[in-house]
Coordinates of C-alpha atoms in Angstrom, one line a residue:
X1 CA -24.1 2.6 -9.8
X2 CA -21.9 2.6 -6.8
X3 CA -21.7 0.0 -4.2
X4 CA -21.3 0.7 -0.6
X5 CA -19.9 -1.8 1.7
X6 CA -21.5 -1.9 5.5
X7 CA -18.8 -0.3 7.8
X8 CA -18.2 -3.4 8.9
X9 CA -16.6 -4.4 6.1
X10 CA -14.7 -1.8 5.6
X11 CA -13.4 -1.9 8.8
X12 CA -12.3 -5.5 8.1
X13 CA -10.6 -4.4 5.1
X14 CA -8.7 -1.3 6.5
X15 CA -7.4 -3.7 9.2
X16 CA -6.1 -6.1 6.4
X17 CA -4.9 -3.5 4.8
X18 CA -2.5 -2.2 7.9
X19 CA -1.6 -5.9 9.0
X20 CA -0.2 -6.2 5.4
X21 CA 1.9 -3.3 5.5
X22 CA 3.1 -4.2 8.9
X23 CA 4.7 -7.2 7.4
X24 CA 6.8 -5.6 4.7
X25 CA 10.4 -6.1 6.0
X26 CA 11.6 -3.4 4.1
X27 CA 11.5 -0.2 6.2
X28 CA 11.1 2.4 3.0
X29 CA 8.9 -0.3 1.3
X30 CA 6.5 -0.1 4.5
X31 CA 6.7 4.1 4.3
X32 CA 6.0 3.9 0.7
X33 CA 2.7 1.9 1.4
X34 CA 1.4 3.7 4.7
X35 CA 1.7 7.0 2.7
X36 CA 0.3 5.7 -0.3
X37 CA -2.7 3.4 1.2
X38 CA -3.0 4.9 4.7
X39 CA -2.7 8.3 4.3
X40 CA -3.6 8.7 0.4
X41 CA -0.4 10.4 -0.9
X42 CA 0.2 10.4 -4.5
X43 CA 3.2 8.6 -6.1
X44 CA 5.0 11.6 -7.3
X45 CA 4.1 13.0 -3.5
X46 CA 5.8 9.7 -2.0
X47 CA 9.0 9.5 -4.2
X48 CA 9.6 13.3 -3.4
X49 CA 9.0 12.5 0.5
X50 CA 11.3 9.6 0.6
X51 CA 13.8 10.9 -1.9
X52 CA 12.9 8.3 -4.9
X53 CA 11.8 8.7 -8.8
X54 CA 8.4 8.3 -9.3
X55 CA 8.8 5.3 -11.2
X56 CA 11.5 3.2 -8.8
X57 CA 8.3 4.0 -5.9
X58 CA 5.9 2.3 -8.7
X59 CA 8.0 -0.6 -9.0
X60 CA 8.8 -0.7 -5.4
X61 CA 5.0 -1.3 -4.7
X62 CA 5.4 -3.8 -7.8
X63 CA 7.8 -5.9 -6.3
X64 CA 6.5 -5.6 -2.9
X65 CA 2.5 -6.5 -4.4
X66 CA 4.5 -9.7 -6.5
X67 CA 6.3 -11.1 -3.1
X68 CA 3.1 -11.0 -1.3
X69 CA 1.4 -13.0 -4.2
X70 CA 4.0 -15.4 -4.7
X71 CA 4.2 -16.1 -1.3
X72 CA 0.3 -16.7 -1.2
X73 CA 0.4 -19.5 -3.4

């Protein structure tokens, strides 16, 4: 079965969501992500939009996703 978070929560987690992406340095790297996690655009949708193969925005996200880790620890 499904779990639903109190609106709270997902509140808290959309605004972690957008403070992340605001940090990406990159310019294209932080269009790629709004598109993808804000406004729900497909991959293939995003690399057409921003003039990119599908796969160099997958391992844009990669890269950008790794960073972020890395610099976590």
């Amino acid at each position: 079965t499904m779990e639903y978070l109190p609106l709270m929560e997902v509140e808290k987690l959309i605004t972690e969501i957008e403070q992340f992406i605001a940090e990406i340095p990159d310019s294209r790297d932080r269009q790629i992500f709004e598109l993808i996690y804000i406004d729900g655009k497909k991959q293939r949708e995003v690399a057409e939009h921003v003039g990119m193969e599908r796969s160099s925005v997958s391992k844009k996200i990669d890269a950008v996703l790794q960073l972020s880790h890395n610099s976590q620890k």
